[in-house]
XYZ file of C-alpha atoms in Angstrom:
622
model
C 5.429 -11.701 -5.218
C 4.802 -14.852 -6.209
C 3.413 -12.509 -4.907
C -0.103 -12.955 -7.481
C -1.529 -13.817 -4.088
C 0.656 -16.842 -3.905
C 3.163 -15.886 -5.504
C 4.053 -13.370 -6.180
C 7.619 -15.405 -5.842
C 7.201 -11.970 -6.477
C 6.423 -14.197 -6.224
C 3.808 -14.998 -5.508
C 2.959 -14.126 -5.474
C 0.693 -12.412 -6.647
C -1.638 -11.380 -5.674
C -2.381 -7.745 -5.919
C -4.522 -6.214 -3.700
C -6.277 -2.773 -3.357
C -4.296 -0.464 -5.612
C -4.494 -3.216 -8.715
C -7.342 -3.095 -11.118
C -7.393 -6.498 -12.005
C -8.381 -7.769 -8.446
C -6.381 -9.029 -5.790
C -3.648 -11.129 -7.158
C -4.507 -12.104 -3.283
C 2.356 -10.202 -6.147
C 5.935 -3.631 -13.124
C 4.139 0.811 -23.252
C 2.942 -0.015 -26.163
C -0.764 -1.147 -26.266
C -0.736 -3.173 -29.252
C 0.603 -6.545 -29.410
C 1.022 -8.336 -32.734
C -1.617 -11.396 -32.874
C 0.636 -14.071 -34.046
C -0.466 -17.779 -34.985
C 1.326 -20.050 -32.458
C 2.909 -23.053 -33.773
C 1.265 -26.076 -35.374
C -0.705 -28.799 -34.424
C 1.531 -31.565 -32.995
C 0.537 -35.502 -33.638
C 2.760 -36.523 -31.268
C 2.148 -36.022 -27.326
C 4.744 -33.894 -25.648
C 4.293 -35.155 -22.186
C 6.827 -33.082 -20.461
C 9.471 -30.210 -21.604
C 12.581 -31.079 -23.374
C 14.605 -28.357 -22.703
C 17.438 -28.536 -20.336
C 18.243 -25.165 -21.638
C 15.765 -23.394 -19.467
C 16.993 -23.577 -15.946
C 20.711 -22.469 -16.888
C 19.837 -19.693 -19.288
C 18.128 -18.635 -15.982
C 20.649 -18.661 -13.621
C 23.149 -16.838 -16.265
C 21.469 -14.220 -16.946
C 20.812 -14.062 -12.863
C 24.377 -13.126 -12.539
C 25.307 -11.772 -15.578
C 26.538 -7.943 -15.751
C 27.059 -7.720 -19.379
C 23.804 -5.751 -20.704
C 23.965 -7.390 -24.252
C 24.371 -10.982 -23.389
C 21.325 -10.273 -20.579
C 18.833 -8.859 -23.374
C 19.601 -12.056 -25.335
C 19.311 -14.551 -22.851
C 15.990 -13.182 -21.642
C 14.981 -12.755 -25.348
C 15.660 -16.366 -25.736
C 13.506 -17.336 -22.596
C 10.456 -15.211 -23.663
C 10.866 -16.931 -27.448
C 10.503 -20.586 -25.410
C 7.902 -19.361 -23.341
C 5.373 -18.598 -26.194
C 7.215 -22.332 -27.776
C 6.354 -24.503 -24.715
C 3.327 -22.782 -23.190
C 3.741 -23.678 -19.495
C 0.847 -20.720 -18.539
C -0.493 -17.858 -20.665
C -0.131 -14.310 -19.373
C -3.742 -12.721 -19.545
C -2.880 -9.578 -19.048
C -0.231 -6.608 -17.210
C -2.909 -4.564 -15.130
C -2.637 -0.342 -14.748
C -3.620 -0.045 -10.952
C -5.873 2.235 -9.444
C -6.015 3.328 -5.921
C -9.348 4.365 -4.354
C -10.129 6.882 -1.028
C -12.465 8.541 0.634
C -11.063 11.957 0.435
C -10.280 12.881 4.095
C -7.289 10.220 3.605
C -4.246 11.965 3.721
C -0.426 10.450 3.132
C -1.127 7.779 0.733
C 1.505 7.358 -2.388
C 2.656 4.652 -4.911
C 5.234 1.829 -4.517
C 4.238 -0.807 -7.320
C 6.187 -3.272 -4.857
C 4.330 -2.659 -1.595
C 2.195 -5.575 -0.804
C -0.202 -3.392 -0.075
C -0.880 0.000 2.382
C 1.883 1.113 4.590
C -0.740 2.654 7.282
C 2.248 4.312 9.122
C 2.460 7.507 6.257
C -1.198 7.455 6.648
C -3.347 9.877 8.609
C -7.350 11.295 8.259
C -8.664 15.366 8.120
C -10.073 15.987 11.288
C -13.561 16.269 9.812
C -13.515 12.344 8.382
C -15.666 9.942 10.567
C -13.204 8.219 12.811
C -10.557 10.280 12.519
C -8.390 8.411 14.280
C -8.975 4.737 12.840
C -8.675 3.478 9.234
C -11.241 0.881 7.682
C -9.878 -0.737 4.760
C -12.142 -2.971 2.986
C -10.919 -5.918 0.645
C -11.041 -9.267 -0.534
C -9.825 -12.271 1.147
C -7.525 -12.373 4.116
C -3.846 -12.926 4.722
C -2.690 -16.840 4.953
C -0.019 -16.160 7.527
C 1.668 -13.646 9.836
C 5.065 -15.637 9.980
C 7.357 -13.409 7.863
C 9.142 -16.259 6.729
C 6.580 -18.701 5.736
C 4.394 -15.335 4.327
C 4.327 -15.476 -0.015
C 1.027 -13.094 -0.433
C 0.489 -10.093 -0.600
C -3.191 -9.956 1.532
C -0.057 -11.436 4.153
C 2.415 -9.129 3.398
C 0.297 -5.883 4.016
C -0.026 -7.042 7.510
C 3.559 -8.473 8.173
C 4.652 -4.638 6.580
C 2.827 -2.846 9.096
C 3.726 -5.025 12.844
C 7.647 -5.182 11.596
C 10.338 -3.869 10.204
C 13.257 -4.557 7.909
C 16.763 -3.357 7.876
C 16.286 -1.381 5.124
C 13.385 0.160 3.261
C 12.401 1.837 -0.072
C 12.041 5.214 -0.027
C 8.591 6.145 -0.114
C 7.575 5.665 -4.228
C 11.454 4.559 -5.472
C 12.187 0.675 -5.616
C 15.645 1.708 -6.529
C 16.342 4.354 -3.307
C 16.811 3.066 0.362
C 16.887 4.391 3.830
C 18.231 2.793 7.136
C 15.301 1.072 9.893
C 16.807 -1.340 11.769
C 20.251 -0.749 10.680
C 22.334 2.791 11.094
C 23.091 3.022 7.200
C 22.249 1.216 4.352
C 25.244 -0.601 2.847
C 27.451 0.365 -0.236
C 30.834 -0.040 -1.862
C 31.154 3.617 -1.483
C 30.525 3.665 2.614
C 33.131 0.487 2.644
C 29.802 -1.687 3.898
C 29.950 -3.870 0.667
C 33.273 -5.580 0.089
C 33.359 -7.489 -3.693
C 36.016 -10.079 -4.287
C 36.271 -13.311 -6.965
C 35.852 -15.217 -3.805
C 32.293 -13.577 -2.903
C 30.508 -10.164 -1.221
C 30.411 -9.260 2.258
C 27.592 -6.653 3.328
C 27.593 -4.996 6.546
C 24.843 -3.369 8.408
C 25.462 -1.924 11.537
C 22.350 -2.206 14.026
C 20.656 0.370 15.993
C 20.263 0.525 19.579
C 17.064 1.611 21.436
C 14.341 -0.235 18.766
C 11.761 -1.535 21.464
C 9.874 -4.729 20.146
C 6.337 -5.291 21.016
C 6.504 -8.030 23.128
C 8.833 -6.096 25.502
C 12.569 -6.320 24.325
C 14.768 -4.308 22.152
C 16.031 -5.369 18.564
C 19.972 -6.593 18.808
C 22.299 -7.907 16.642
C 22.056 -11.508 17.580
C 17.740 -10.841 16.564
C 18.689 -9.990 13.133
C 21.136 -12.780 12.688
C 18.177 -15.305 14.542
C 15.303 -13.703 11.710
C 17.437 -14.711 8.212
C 18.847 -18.105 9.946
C 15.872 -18.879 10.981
C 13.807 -18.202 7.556
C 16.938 -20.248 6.175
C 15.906 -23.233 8.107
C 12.643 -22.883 7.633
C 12.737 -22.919 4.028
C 9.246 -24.195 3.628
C 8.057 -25.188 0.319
C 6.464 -22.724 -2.274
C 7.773 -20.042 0.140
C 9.938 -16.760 -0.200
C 13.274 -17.652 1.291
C 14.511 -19.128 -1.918
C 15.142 -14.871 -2.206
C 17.102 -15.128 0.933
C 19.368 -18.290 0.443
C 20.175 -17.529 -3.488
C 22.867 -14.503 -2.345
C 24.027 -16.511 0.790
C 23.984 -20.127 -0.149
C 23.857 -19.932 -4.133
C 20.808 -22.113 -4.258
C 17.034 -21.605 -3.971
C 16.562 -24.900 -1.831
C 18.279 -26.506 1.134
C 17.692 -29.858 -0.578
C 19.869 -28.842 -3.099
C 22.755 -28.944 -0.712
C 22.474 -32.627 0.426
C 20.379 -34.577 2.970
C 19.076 -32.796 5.927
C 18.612 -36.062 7.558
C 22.652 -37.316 7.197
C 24.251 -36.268 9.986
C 27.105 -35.543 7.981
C 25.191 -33.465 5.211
C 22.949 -31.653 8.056
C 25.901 -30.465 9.792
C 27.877 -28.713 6.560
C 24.463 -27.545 6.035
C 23.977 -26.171 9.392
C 27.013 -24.913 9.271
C 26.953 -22.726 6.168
C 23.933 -21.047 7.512
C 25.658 -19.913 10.528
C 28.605 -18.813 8.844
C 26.041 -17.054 6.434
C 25.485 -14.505 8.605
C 28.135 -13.217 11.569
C 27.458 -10.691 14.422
C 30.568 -8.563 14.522
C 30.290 -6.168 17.569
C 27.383 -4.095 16.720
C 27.068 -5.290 13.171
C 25.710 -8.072 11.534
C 27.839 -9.391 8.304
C 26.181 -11.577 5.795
C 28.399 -13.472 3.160
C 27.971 -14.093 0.393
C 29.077 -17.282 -1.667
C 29.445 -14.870 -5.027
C 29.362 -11.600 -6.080
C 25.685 -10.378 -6.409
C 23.835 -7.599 -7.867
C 23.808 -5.295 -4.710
C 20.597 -3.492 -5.700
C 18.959 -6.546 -6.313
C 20.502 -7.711 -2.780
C 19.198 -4.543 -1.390
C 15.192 -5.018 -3.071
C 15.082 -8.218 -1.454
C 16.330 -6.872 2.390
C 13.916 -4.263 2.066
C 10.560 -6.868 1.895
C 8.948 -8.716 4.139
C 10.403 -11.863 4.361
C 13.456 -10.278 5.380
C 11.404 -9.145 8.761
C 13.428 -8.886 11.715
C 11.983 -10.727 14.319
C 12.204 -10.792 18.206
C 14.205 -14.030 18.551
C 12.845 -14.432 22.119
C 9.404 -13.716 21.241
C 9.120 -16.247 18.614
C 10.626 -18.623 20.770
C 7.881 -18.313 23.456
C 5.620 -18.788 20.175
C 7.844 -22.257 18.967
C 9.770 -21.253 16.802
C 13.572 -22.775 16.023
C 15.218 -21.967 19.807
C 18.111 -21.289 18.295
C 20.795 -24.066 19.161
C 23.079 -25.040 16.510
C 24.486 -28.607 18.757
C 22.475 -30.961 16.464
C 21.295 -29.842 13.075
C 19.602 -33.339 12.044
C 16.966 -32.465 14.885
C 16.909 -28.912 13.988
C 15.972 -29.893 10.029
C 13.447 -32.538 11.588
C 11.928 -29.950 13.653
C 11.928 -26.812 11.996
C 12.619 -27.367 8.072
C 9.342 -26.697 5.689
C 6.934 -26.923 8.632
C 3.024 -27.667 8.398
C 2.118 -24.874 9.639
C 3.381 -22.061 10.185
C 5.278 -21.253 13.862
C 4.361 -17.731 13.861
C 0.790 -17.950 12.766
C -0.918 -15.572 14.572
C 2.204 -14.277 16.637
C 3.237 -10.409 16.604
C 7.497 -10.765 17.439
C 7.601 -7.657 15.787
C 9.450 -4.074 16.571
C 7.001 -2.041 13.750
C 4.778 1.016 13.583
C 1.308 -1.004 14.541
C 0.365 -4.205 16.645
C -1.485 -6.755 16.063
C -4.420 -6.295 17.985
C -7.043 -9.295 16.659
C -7.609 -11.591 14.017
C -11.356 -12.397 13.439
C -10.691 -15.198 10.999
C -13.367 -14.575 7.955
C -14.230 -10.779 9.063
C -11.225 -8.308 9.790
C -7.946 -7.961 11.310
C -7.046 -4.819 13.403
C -3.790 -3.263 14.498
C -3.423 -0.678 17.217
C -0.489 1.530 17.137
C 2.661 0.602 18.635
C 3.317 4.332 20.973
C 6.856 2.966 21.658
C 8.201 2.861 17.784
C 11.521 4.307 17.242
C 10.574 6.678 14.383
C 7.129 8.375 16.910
C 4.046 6.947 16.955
C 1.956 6.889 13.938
C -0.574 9.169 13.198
C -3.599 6.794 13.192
C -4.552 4.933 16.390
C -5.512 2.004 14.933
C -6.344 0.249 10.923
C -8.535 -2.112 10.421
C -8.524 -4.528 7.204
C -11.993 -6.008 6.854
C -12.603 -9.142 4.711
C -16.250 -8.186 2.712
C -15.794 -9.930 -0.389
C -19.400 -8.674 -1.655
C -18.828 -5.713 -3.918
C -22.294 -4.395 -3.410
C -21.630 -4.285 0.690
C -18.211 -2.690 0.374
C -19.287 -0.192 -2.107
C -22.275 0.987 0.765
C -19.526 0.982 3.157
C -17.542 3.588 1.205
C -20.048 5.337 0.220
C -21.393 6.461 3.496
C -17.748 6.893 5.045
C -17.643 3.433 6.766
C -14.739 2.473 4.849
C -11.895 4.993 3.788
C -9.719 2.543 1.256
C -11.722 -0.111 -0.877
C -10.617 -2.371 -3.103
C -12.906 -1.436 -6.262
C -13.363 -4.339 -8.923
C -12.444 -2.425 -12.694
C -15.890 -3.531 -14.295
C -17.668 -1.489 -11.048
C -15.378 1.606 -11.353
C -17.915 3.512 -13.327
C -20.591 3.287 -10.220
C -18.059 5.211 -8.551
C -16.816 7.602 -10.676
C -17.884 11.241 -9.765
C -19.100 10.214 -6.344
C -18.813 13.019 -3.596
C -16.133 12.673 -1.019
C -14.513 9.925 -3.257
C -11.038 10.295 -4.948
C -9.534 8.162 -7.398
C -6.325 7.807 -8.716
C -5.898 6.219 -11.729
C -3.453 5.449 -14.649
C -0.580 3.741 -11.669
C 1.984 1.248 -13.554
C 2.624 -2.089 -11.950
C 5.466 -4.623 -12.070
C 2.584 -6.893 -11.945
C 0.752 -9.880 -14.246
C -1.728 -12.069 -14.034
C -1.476 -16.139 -15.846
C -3.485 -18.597 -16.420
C -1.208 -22.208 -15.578
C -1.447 -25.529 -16.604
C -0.129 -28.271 -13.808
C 1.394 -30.832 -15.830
C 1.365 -33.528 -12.942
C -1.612 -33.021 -10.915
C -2.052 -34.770 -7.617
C -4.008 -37.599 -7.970
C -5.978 -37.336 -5.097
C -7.321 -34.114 -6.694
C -10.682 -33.606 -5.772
C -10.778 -31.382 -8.917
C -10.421 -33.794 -12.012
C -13.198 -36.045 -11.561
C -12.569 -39.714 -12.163
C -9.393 -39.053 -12.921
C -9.814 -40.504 -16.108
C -9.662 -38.984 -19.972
C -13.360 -41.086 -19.875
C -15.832 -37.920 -20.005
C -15.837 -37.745 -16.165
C -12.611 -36.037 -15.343
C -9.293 -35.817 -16.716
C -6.010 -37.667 -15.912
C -3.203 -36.066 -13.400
C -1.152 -35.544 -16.968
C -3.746 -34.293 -19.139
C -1.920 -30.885 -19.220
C 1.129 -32.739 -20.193
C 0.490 -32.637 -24.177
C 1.122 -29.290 -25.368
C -2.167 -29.556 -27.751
C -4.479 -29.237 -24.594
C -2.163 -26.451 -23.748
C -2.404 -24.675 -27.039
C -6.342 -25.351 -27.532
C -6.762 -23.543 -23.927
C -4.223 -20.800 -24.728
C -6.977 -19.934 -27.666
C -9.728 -20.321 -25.820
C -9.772 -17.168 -24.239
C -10.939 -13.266 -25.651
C -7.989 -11.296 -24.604
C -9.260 -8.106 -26.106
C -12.607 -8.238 -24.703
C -11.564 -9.580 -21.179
C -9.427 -6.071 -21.298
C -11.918 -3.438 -22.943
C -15.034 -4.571 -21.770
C -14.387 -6.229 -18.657
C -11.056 -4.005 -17.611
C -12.037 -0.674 -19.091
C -8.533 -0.752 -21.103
C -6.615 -0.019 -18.219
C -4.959 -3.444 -18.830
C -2.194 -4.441 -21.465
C -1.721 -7.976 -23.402
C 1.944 -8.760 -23.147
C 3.330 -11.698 -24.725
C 4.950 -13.406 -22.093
C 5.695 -13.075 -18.473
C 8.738 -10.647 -18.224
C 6.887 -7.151 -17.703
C 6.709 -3.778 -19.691
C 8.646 -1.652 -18.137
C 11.212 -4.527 -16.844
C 14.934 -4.254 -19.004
C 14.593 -6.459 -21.809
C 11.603 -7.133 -22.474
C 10.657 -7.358 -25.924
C 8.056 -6.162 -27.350
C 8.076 -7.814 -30.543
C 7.437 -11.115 -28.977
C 4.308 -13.338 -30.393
C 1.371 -13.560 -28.194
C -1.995 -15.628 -28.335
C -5.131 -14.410 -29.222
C -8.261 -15.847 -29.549
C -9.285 -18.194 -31.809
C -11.698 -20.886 -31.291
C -10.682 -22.515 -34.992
C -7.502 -22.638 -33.511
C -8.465 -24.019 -30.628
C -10.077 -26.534 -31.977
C -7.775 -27.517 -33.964
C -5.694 -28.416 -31.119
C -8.134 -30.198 -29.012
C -8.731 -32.932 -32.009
C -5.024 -33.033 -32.034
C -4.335 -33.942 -28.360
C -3.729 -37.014 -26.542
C -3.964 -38.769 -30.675
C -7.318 -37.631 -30.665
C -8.827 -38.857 -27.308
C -9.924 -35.721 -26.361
C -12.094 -34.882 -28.675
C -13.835 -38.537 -28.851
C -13.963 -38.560 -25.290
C -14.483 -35.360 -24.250
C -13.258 -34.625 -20.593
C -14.886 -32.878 -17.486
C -12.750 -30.238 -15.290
C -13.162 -27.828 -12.556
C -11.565 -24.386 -12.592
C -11.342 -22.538 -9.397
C -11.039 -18.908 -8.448
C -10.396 -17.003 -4.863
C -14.085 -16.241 -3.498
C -14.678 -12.553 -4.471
C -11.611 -12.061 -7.285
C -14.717 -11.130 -9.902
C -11.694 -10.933 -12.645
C -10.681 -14.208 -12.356
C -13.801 -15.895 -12.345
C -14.880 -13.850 -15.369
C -11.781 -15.461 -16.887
C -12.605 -18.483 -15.659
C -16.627 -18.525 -17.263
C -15.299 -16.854 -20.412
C -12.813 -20.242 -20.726
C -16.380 -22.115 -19.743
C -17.971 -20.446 -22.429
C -15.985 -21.077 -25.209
C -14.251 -24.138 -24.693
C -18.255 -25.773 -24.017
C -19.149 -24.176 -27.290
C -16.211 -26.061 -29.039
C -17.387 -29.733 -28.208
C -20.736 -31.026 -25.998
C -18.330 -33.606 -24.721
C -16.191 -30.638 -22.545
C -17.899 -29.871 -19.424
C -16.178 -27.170 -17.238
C -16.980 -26.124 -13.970
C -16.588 -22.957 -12.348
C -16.224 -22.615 -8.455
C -15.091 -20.112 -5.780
C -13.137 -21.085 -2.979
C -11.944 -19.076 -0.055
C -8.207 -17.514 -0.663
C -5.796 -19.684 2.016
C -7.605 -22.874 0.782
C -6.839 -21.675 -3.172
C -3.384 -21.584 -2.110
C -3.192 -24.623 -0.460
C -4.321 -26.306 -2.943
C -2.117 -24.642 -5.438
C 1.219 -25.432 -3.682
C -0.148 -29.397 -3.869
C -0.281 -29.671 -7.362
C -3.704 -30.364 -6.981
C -5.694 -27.747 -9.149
C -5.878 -28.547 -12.787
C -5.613 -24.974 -13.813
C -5.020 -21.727 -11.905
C -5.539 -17.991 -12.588
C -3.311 -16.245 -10.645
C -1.134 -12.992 -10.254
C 2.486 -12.258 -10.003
C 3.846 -8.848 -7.794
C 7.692 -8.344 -8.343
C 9.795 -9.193 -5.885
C 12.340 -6.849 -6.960
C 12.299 -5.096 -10.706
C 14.409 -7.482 -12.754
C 13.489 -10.017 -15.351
C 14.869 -12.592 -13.639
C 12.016 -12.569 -10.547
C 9.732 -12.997 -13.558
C 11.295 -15.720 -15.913
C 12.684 -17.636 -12.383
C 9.026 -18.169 -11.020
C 7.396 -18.667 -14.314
C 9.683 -21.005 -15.822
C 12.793 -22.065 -13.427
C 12.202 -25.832 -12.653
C 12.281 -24.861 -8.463
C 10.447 -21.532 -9.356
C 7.333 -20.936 -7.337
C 4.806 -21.611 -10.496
C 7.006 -23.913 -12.288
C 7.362 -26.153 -9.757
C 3.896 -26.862 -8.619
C 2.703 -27.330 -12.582
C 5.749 -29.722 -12.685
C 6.888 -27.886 -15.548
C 10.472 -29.920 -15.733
C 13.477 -28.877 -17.762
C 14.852 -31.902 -18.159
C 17.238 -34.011 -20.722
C 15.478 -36.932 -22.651
């Protein structure tokens, strides 16, 4: 979860909201990392990554099933992480979750985007027994399951639809049937494997009412994943989607959408993609796939089944297939997104209203298939001030809060309060370097390595890279700031994730170091010139903009000439800005997707991966 809000990819992002310690990514044990010295100083400017060994060591260990050869591939990746330094994991948060105690229902999923308010339900004696208040930072970017890549989205898109398939309840690796009759297997003779590809087969149930007024069919689910195919909007989830179906993360990979030639093959393997069959819808696959992985991604939200003739009244793709150089022109990576504010969903809770910059509030849906939930109505209010959200639980106004780590003590102990601490997440948070920046970046000054500003490429030499890597206290961000309920890992494949290796060299900091490396880069401009910079943060993440002023701090200590600036902006204008290149650095989280190395390494370091791709970080031959 690319999704660090954002990302996640799984991203993207990420993003993690209540239950994560470390503030709301917006997208999982050994406490001791060795502190290794990274390489040294380079004379020489390394002004873009010169190893075309990245992106296919990716994409074998993707589909590799041989254990061994996995662990070394992703071995090899984590050694060229720490090598190239594209970003620098801060720091793998342990999530708490916090309630008023009246809550009842609640449990753990370290891949929910968030609170699933259908197992939810309140005592009889809580105020407002009937409605849940859950107060948090930021608010979501999007309802449009397919365009949706955060996690303050995802909550939302969770609750007003539903998926073929779901975990079951705390398990990321156990399933039961929603939408479909049965979830799929080799054993049930749903899942056919061949060398030629994979077939899975869900048969659909009858009788799921939608909110707009229908019922879900066959030809609905087929409409939902071929329309998120067509969509395929940049920075966005479906790369999950078309991977297993189309073998590529991008439409552009598979020719011109604007040759009629190229848009109809295109078009073409999209409908054959996925079949209705009577009562069943088939998807094919080009290759065989990992089925559980294949199952983790079905079960999210960007897999949402959507009332096809809903989101047509809305104006969305209308679902003709006679000329697919219109339908690209029209409906392929979109502005905005079609289903903005639209509810084309069959789910446990409606959308009732979106007060843009104060709360959003679902009603329950009476006619869901499964009985009505338990709770008439949730409410997710935006109150980014910790001070107002901490009154708000304390007198029973709010019964979930997101609860900042370095305010958990004014908490602790508190009557009627219960806190649940200690949760593991498939979860990290980065700081990334954009190695082409947008020039029109209203964050690097003059644009210039003058004093004023820095160029688009400054981030391009690997000494800038380094000297910032340094610049930051790692230990004390984590003990003082995150109570230890945080871990340092080296790189940006998980604990708890197969293969990751513990033995891995990390940063620490070092302002010798770091300086050091800022005399070396760009042949010694830097530190003649000195540059200016502006780091942003999502208005009310109090982590990352303690990150952000500790990298003030010490990198304005190391020269007078380096001026940084620290500045909140609100969470959907963060992200926009993120996807266009245009912030110099970025703090921000990444939620698995699914639990596999490969949703880590992919994002992080995967030329078309969510993070990769907006730093520029290229894998390239010379």
């Amino acid at each position: 979860m690319k999704k660090v809000s954002a990302i996640s990819k799984t991203a993207a992002i990420v993003i993690v909201v209540v239950l994560i310690v470390a503030g709301i990514v917006g997208f999982v044990l050994i406490s001791g990392v060795p502190g290794i010295v990274g390489p040294a100083p380079t004379t020489s400017v390394k002004f873009y990554i010169k190893n075309p060994k990245v992106d296919s060591l990716i994409e074998k260990g993707r589909y590799s099933t041989d254990p061994e050869e996995r662990k070394d591939i992703y071995y090899e990746l984590q050694k060229i992480y720490y090598e190239d330094v594209p970003s620098v994991v801060i720091h793998q948060p342990l999530a708490r979750h916090w309630e008023r105690t009246w809550v009842q229902g609640w449990y753990y999923n370290p891949i929910y985007p968030g609170l699933y308010f259908y197992a939810l339900s309140k005592s009889p004696d809580a105020k407002n027994p009937d409605t849940l208040i859950e107060a948090t930072i930021g608010e979501p970017e999007t309802l449009d399951p397919a365009w949706a890549y955060d996690t303050a989205s995802g909550e939302v898109i969770f609750n007003i639809y539903d998926t073929l398939i779901f975990f079951d309840r705390e398990h990321v690796d156990k399933f039961v049937p929603v939408i479909a009759e049965k979830v799929p297997s080799v054993e049930n003779g749903l899942v056919e494997i061949s060398e030629k590809g994979m077939t899975v087969t869900f048969p659909i149930r009858k009788g799921i009412k939608t909110h707009d007024g229908g019922e879900i069919t066959p030809e609905d689910v087929e409409y939902s994943f071929e329309r998120a195919m067509i969509q395929d909007r940049d920075g966005g989830p479906v790369w999950m989607i078309l991977m297993p179906l189309l073998g590529v993360e991008s439409l552009s990979e598979l020719g011109n959408l604007s040759d009629p030639n190229d848009a109809a093959r295109i078009g073409k393997m999209i409908d054959e993609a996925v079949e209705v069959q009577g009562d069943n819808v088939v998807f094919h696959l080009v290759k065989p796939y990992p089925l559980m992985t294949f199952l983790q991604i079905w079960s999210q939200t960007w897999s949402s089944i959507v009332d096809k003739e809903c989101a047509i009244k809305h104006g969305a793709w209308p679902g003709n297939k006679d000329n697919w150089v219109e339908v690209f022109r029209k409906y392929h990576n979109p502005e905005e997104p079609e289903l903005q504010e639209a509810d084309c969903g069959s789910g446990p809770f409606m959308l009732e209203k979106w007060e843009h910059g104060k709360q959003i509030s679902l009603v329950r849906f009476d006619d869901y298939f499964q009985g009505p939930a338990k709770l008439k109505r949730a409410i997710i209010k935006k109150v980014d001030e910790w001070p107002t959200r901490k009154l708000m639980f304390l007198n029973g106004d709010a019964d979930i809060v997101y609860v900042p780590i370095m305010h958990a003590k004014e908490l602790e102990g508190a009557e009627g309060i219960r806190c649940v601490k200690g949760l593991p997440t498939l979860a990290n948070t980065a700081i990334f370097f954009t190695f082409k920046i947008d020039p029109n970046s209203p964050y690097i000054g003059s644009g210039k390595l003058d004093g004023n500003g820095i160029p688009p490429d400054f981030f391009s030499d690997i000494n800038v890279r380094l000297a910032f890597a340094y610049s930051l206290d790692y230990d004390k961000l984590i003990n003082e700031v995150l109570l230890g309920e945080a871990k340092h890992v080296p790189g940006p494949i998980v604990e708890g994730l197969p293969y990751f290796n513990p033995d891995q060299p990390t940063y620490k900091f070092n302002l010798e170091k770091a300086k050091e490396y800022f005399k070396k880069a760009w042949g010694g401009q830097v530190w003649e010139k000195g540059f200016k910079i502006v780091i942003l943060y999502n208005t009310g993440n109090e982590v990352r903009k303690t990150v952000a002023e500790m990298l003030k701090e010490n990198i304005e200590s190391i020269n007078p000439k380096f001026k940084v600036e620290v500045r909140a902006v609100e969470w959907p204008i963060y992200l926009k800005a993120m996807v266009k290149s245009q912030l110099p650095v970025f703090i921000i989280g990444w939620l698995a997707d699914y639990p596999d190395p490969d949703n880590f390494v992919f994002p992080y370091m995967h030329s078309k991966g969510t993070f990769a791709a907006w730093q520029g970080y290229v894998t390239t031959e010379e």
